[in-house]
């Protein structure tokens, strides 16, 4: 099988020794503290762009949980374009994530930007996120590959799908096979949206790789009002999950307020998503009763 490369030439799937679909035709299901990503259930990960304070994180976690999200997102180490913007609560943010996880039963996903942050992040989080700006950081990919912790690898904003799959290959090559691919939009000439969400990526990645694929409509569009539309489109296109930014008071958010959904709008979106998931033979992954870890229910 072949995948088109950036140069227009074709690279053989054989270049993707470990991530190619041929290596595991049945597909990989990544188990995140009881939540299965890559199975029939579509897993929704939701929460604020950044961890800001205990009240904000706990309130958002409870809201997204009651709407049906099964994993909490929130950045402790924030990669910001300007060095003068809020850089995240760092270690304190990790501790807040672990606390809210134990309060709500939601596993947490958070970004790690540097090899020196990997140990502490592994202790506090259930999934290590590699952000778009770090997809090409091969030392970081290798370090994460040496750990036994699920990884959410985001596509570089200018990376081809071939480069994206080869970045995942770096992680698997070190022994960590629990990798989830995340399409989060790419840079194009279009300025109406923050990025151009490349939903072509979903079927291409699912065809050529056995790894689960999730979509981030928040960074992919930059507009809260677009997130429900593109979430539904992502599920229809075959995504195994979504990563969505939600904030109780987006106008006051320390980062990415304009693309963050209010909890009431997120709730509406989840209802619409259930119908789309059913229409394509999937369902939204559910949770056990309060306090328990999330699970995918029986069909
Ligand atoms: C994020 O998820 O908060 C983030 C910074 O995303 P990206 O790396 O896709 O820009
Ligand atoms: Mn963000």
Short mmCIF file of C-alpha atoms and ligand atoms in Angstrom, two decimals:
data_model
loop_
_atom_site.label_atom_id
_atom_site.label_comp_id
_atom_site.label_asym_id
_atom_site.label_seq_id
_atom_site.Cartn_x
_atom_site.Cartn_y
_atom_site.Cartn_z
CA UNK A 1 0.00 0.00 0.00
CA UNK A 2 1.10 3.52 -0.67
CA UNK A 3 0.71 6.92 0.97
CA UNK A 4 1.31 10.17 -0.88
CA UNK A 5 4.21 12.15 0.54
CA UNK A 6 4.75 15.91 0.70
CA UNK A 7 7.01 15.84 -2.33
CA UNK A 8 4.31 14.20 -4.40
CA UNK A 9 6.35 11.02 -4.53
CA UNK A 10 5.09 7.88 -2.88
CA UNK A 11 6.58 6.17 0.11
CA UNK A 12 5.78 2.54 0.74
CA UNK A 13 3.89 1.61 3.88
CA UNK A 14 6.89 -0.57 4.65
CA UNK A 15 8.53 2.66 5.89
CA UNK A 16 5.99 2.52 8.72
CA UNK A 17 7.20 -0.77 10.15
CA UNK A 18 5.32 -0.58 13.42
CA UNK A 19 2.43 1.83 12.85
CA UNK A 20 1.18 0.48 9.51
CA UNK A 21 -2.18 -1.24 9.30
CA UNK A 22 -0.36 -4.30 7.96
CA UNK A 23 1.49 -4.65 11.25
CA UNK A 24 -1.83 -5.11 13.11
CA UNK A 25 -4.79 -5.43 10.72
CA UNK A 26 -7.41 -5.63 13.49
CA UNK A 27 -6.47 -2.19 14.82
CA UNK A 28 -5.19 -1.07 18.21
CA UNK A 29 -7.43 -0.31 21.16
CA UNK A 30 -5.67 1.92 23.71
CA UNK A 31 -6.95 1.36 27.24
CA UNK A 32 -6.79 4.54 29.30
CA UNK A 33 -7.57 3.62 32.89
CA UNK A 34 -10.63 1.67 31.73
CA UNK A 35 -11.64 3.87 28.79
CA UNK A 36 -11.05 2.13 25.46
CA UNK A 37 -9.99 4.32 22.52
CA UNK A 38 -10.14 2.65 19.11
CA UNK A 39 -13.10 0.36 19.85
CA UNK A 40 -16.72 0.88 18.83
CA UNK A 41 -17.26 3.67 21.34
CA UNK A 42 -16.35 7.22 20.33
CA UNK A 43 -14.42 8.71 23.27
CA UNK A 44 -14.94 12.38 24.06
CA UNK A 45 -12.12 14.15 25.90
CA UNK A 46 -13.12 17.61 27.05
CA UNK A 47 -12.03 20.38 29.38
CA UNK A 48 -10.28 23.72 29.46
CA UNK A 49 -7.33 24.65 27.28
CA UNK A 50 -5.34 25.38 30.44
CA UNK A 51 -5.65 24.43 34.09
CA UNK A 52 -6.24 27.82 35.76
CA UNK A 53 -7.30 27.12 39.35
CA UNK A 54 -8.98 24.37 41.43
CA UNK A 55 -12.52 25.76 41.14
CA UNK A 56 -12.32 26.19 37.37
CA UNK A 57 -10.98 22.70 36.78
CA UNK A 58 -13.38 20.91 39.12
CA UNK A 59 -16.46 22.76 37.81
CA UNK A 60 -15.51 22.08 34.20
CA UNK A 61 -14.75 18.42 34.90
CA UNK A 62 -18.12 17.88 36.57
CA UNK A 63 -19.92 19.65 33.72
CA UNK A 64 -18.27 17.68 30.92
CA UNK A 65 -18.70 14.44 32.84
CA UNK A 66 -22.42 14.99 33.26
CA UNK A 67 -22.71 15.62 29.51
CA UNK A 68 -20.99 12.32 28.73
CA UNK A 69 -17.30 13.09 28.29
CA UNK A 70 -15.16 10.23 29.57
CA UNK A 71 -11.72 11.91 29.76
CA UNK A 72 -10.76 15.35 31.11
CA UNK A 73 -8.31 17.54 29.18
CA UNK A 74 -6.35 20.48 30.58
CA UNK A 75 -2.90 21.93 29.96
CA UNK A 76 -0.46 22.40 32.83
CA UNK A 77 2.54 23.20 30.62
CA UNK A 78 1.26 25.54 27.91
CA UNK A 79 3.11 26.14 24.63
CA UNK A 80 2.24 29.79 23.87
CA UNK A 81 3.16 31.79 20.79
CA UNK A 82 4.14 34.76 22.96
CA UNK A 83 6.52 34.31 25.91
CA UNK A 84 4.43 36.97 27.70
CA UNK A 85 1.21 34.92 27.59
CA UNK A 86 0.12 32.65 30.48
CA UNK A 87 2.49 29.69 30.42
CA UNK A 88 0.40 27.32 32.56
CA UNK A 89 0.54 26.37 36.24
CA UNK A 90 3.14 23.70 35.46
CA UNK A 91 3.72 21.24 38.37
CA UNK A 92 0.90 22.81 40.36
CA UNK A 93 -1.36 22.24 37.36
CA UNK A 94 -0.39 18.56 37.27
CA UNK A 95 -1.32 18.22 40.93
CA UNK A 96 -4.70 19.87 40.31
CA UNK A 97 -5.35 17.48 37.42
CA UNK A 98 -4.60 14.46 39.62
CA UNK A 99 -6.84 15.84 42.37
CA UNK A 100 -9.78 16.51 40.02
CA UNK A 101 -9.29 13.10 38.45
CA UNK A 102 -9.65 11.45 41.85
CA UNK A 103 -12.67 13.65 42.69
CA UNK A 104 -14.54 12.90 39.45
CA UNK A 105 -13.22 9.53 38.32
CA UNK A 106 -12.23 11.01 34.95
CA UNK A 107 -8.82 10.04 33.57
CA UNK A 108 -6.81 13.08 32.44
CA UNK A 109 -4.82 14.03 29.34
CA UNK A 110 -2.24 16.80 29.54
CA UNK A 111 0.61 18.08 27.43
CA UNK A 112 4.28 17.38 28.06
CA UNK A 113 6.62 19.79 26.26
CA UNK A 114 10.03 18.66 27.39
CA UNK A 115 11.85 15.44 28.30
CA UNK A 116 12.38 16.85 31.82
CA UNK A 117 8.61 16.96 32.37
CA UNK A 118 7.91 13.35 31.40
CA UNK A 119 8.43 11.68 34.80
CA UNK A 120 6.22 14.07 36.75
CA UNK A 121 3.53 14.06 34.06
CA UNK A 122 3.49 10.24 34.07
CA UNK A 123 2.89 10.31 37.82
CA UNK A 124 -0.12 12.64 37.57
CA UNK A 125 -1.80 11.98 34.21
CA UNK A 126 -3.37 9.07 32.35
CA UNK A 127 -2.38 10.23 28.83
CA UNK A 128 0.70 12.21 27.77
CA UNK A 129 -0.17 14.74 25.06
CA UNK A 130 2.51 15.69 22.55
CA UNK A 131 1.44 19.04 21.10
CA UNK A 132 1.53 20.15 17.51
CA UNK A 133 4.65 22.25 18.09
CA UNK A 134 6.50 19.23 19.47
CA UNK A 135 5.56 16.55 16.95
CA UNK A 136 9.00 16.93 15.42
CA UNK A 137 10.84 16.79 18.78
CA UNK A 138 12.41 13.39 18.28
CA UNK A 139 14.19 13.33 21.64
CA UNK A 140 10.83 13.90 23.36
CA UNK A 141 9.13 11.22 21.25
CA UNK A 142 11.87 8.73 22.13
CA UNK A 143 11.71 9.55 25.84
CA UNK A 144 7.93 9.10 25.87
CA UNK A 145 8.39 5.88 23.92
CA UNK A 146 10.42 4.50 26.82
CA UNK A 147 7.48 4.97 29.21
CA UNK A 148 4.45 2.75 29.67
CA UNK A 149 1.79 5.45 29.39
CA UNK A 150 -0.78 6.14 26.65
CA UNK A 151 0.21 9.00 24.33
CA UNK A 152 -1.95 11.47 22.39
CA UNK A 153 0.25 12.58 19.50
CA UNK A 154 -0.95 15.72 17.77
CA UNK A 155 -0.19 16.38 14.12
CA UNK A 156 2.35 19.11 13.51
CA UNK A 157 0.60 22.15 12.05
CA UNK A 158 2.64 21.84 8.86
CA UNK A 159 3.28 18.11 8.92
CA UNK A 160 2.28 15.76 6.13
CA UNK A 161 0.51 12.57 7.11
CA UNK A 162 3.65 10.66 6.27
CA UNK A 163 5.69 12.79 8.70
CA UNK A 164 2.93 12.36 11.29
CA UNK A 165 3.01 8.58 11.02
CA UNK A 166 6.80 8.56 11.19
CA UNK A 167 6.64 10.63 14.39
CA UNK A 168 4.37 7.94 15.85
CA UNK A 169 6.85 5.36 14.62
CA UNK A 170 9.51 6.98 16.86
CA UNK A 171 7.35 6.29 19.92
CA UNK A 172 6.50 2.70 19.01
CA UNK A 173 10.12 1.96 18.12
CA UNK A 174 11.07 2.57 21.76
CA UNK A 175 8.46 0.07 22.94
CA UNK A 176 5.39 2.18 23.77
CA UNK A 177 2.57 0.98 21.50
CA UNK A 178 -0.25 2.92 23.18
CA UNK A 179 -0.36 5.82 20.74
CA UNK A 180 -3.46 7.78 19.71
CA UNK A 181 -3.15 10.04 16.65
CA UNK A 182 -4.82 13.48 16.79
CA UNK A 183 -5.70 15.63 13.77
CA UNK A 184 -5.82 19.26 15.00
CA UNK A 185 -5.82 21.31 11.83
CA UNK A 186 -3.07 22.45 9.54
CA UNK A 187 -1.83 25.83 8.34
CA UNK A 188 -3.19 26.85 4.98
CA UNK A 189 -3.74 30.12 3.11
CA UNK A 190 -7.21 30.36 4.69
CA UNK A 191 -7.61 32.96 7.43
CA UNK A 192 -11.32 32.60 8.19
CA UNK A 193 -10.40 29.85 10.61
CA UNK A 194 -7.40 29.47 12.93
CA UNK A 195 -6.35 26.30 11.12
CA UNK A 196 -7.89 24.14 8.43
CA UNK A 197 -9.21 20.96 10.01
CA UNK A 198 -8.04 18.24 7.66
CA UNK A 199 -10.72 15.60 7.97
CA UNK A 200 -9.18 13.82 4.97
CA UNK A 201 -6.59 12.74 7.50
CA UNK A 202 -9.04 10.51 9.36
CA UNK A 203 -9.76 7.93 6.64
CA UNK A 204 -6.18 8.13 5.35
CA UNK A 205 -4.71 7.43 8.80
CA UNK A 206 -7.28 4.73 9.58
CA UNK A 207 -6.51 3.04 6.26
CA UNK A 208 -2.75 3.11 6.59
CA UNK A 209 -2.31 2.68 10.34
CA UNK A 210 -3.74 0.49 13.08
CA UNK A 211 -3.57 3.34 15.62
CA UNK A 212 -6.75 5.07 16.90
CA UNK A 213 -7.45 8.51 15.42
CA UNK A 214 -9.09 11.40 17.27
CA UNK A 215 -9.95 14.91 16.10
CA UNK A 216 -9.57 18.28 17.84
CA UNK A 217 -12.19 20.63 16.37
CA UNK A 218 -11.27 23.45 18.79
CA UNK A 219 -7.73 24.10 17.55
CA UNK A 220 -8.80 22.89 14.11
CA UNK A 221 -11.18 25.82 13.68
CA UNK A 222 -10.43 28.38 16.39
CA UNK A 223 -14.17 29.11 16.80
CA UNK A 224 -16.41 27.65 19.52
CA UNK A 225 -19.44 27.77 17.24
CA UNK A 226 -17.71 25.56 14.67
CA UNK A 227 -16.70 22.83 17.12
CA UNK A 228 -20.10 21.03 17.13
CA UNK A 229 -20.27 21.01 13.33
CA UNK A 230 -16.77 19.68 12.87
CA UNK A 231 -17.15 17.20 15.73
CA UNK A 232 -20.14 15.67 13.98
CA UNK A 233 -18.23 15.64 10.69
CA UNK A 234 -15.26 13.96 12.41
CA UNK A 235 -17.42 11.18 13.83
CA UNK A 236 -19.02 10.68 10.41
CA UNK A 237 -15.53 10.51 8.89
CA UNK A 238 -14.57 7.65 11.23
CA UNK A 239 -12.83 9.32 14.16
CA UNK A 240 -12.43 7.20 17.30
CA UNK A 241 -12.71 10.21 19.57
CA UNK A 242 -12.70 13.97 20.00
CA UNK A 243 -10.62 16.44 22.00
CA UNK A 244 -12.78 19.49 22.75
CA UNK A 245 -12.07 22.68 24.70
CA UNK A 246 -14.78 23.63 27.22
CA UNK A 247 -14.66 26.55 29.67
CA UNK A 248 -17.32 27.68 32.16
CA UNK A 249 -16.59 31.33 31.33
CA UNK A 250 -14.82 31.51 27.96
CA UNK A 251 -14.54 35.33 28.05
CA UNK A 252 -12.36 35.07 31.14
CA UNK A 253 -10.28 32.10 29.94
CA UNK A 254 -6.50 32.53 30.24
CA UNK A 255 -6.03 30.79 26.90
CA UNK A 256 -8.14 29.87 23.87
CA UNK A 257 -11.43 31.35 25.13
CA UNK A 258 -12.73 32.10 21.60
CA UNK A 259 -12.62 28.42 20.69
CA UNK A 260 -13.93 27.07 24.01
CA UNK A 261 -17.53 25.85 24.29
CA UNK A 262 -19.65 26.76 27.29
CA UNK A 263 -20.87 23.66 29.16
CA UNK A 264 -24.50 24.17 28.02
CA UNK A 265 -23.43 24.26 24.38
CA UNK A 266 -21.17 21.26 24.92
CA UNK A 267 -24.16 19.40 26.32
CA UNK A 268 -26.19 20.14 23.18
CA UNK A 269 -23.30 19.02 21.04
CA UNK A 270 -23.08 15.69 22.87
CA UNK A 271 -26.74 15.00 22.17
CA UNK A 272 -26.26 15.68 18.48
CA UNK A 273 -23.15 13.52 18.45
CA UNK A 274 -25.03 10.53 19.83
CA UNK A 275 -27.32 10.57 16.79
CA UNK A 276 -24.41 10.88 14.35
CA UNK A 277 -22.50 8.08 16.07
CA UNK A 278 -25.51 5.76 15.83
CA UNK A 279 -25.95 6.63 12.16
CA UNK A 280 -22.43 5.42 11.39
CA UNK A 281 -22.59 2.27 13.53
CA UNK A 282 -20.83 3.74 16.56
CA UNK A 283 -21.89 5.16 19.91
CA UNK A 284 -20.50 7.66 22.37
CA UNK A 285 -18.42 5.80 24.96
CA UNK A 286 -20.19 5.91 28.30
CA UNK A 287 -19.23 5.88 31.91
CA UNK A 288 -19.86 3.86 35.01
CA UNK A 289 -21.86 5.51 37.82
CA UNK A 290 -20.29 8.48 39.58
CA UNK A 291 -16.88 7.91 41.06
CA UNK A 292 -16.03 4.89 38.95
CA UNK A 293 -13.59 4.93 36.07
CA UNK A 294 -15.19 5.31 32.65
CA UNK A 295 -15.85 2.25 30.52
CA UNK A 296 -17.25 1.51 27.10
CA UNK A 297 -20.66 -0.11 27.78
CA UNK A 298 -21.77 -3.29 26.05
CA UNK A 299 -23.62 -2.74 22.77
C1 LIG B 1 -3.76 22.10 23.26
O1 LIG B 1 -4.36 21.04 23.03
O2 LIG B 1 -4.01 22.82 24.24
C2 LIG B 1 -2.75 22.59 22.30
C3 LIG B 1 -1.82 23.48 22.66
O3 LIG B 1 -2.92 22.08 21.09
P1 LIG B 1 -1.96 22.09 19.79
O4 LIG B 1 -0.68 21.45 20.21
O5 LIG B 1 -2.74 21.26 18.81
O6 LIG B 1 -1.82 23.52 19.35
MN1 LIG B 2 -5.82 25.35 23.52
#
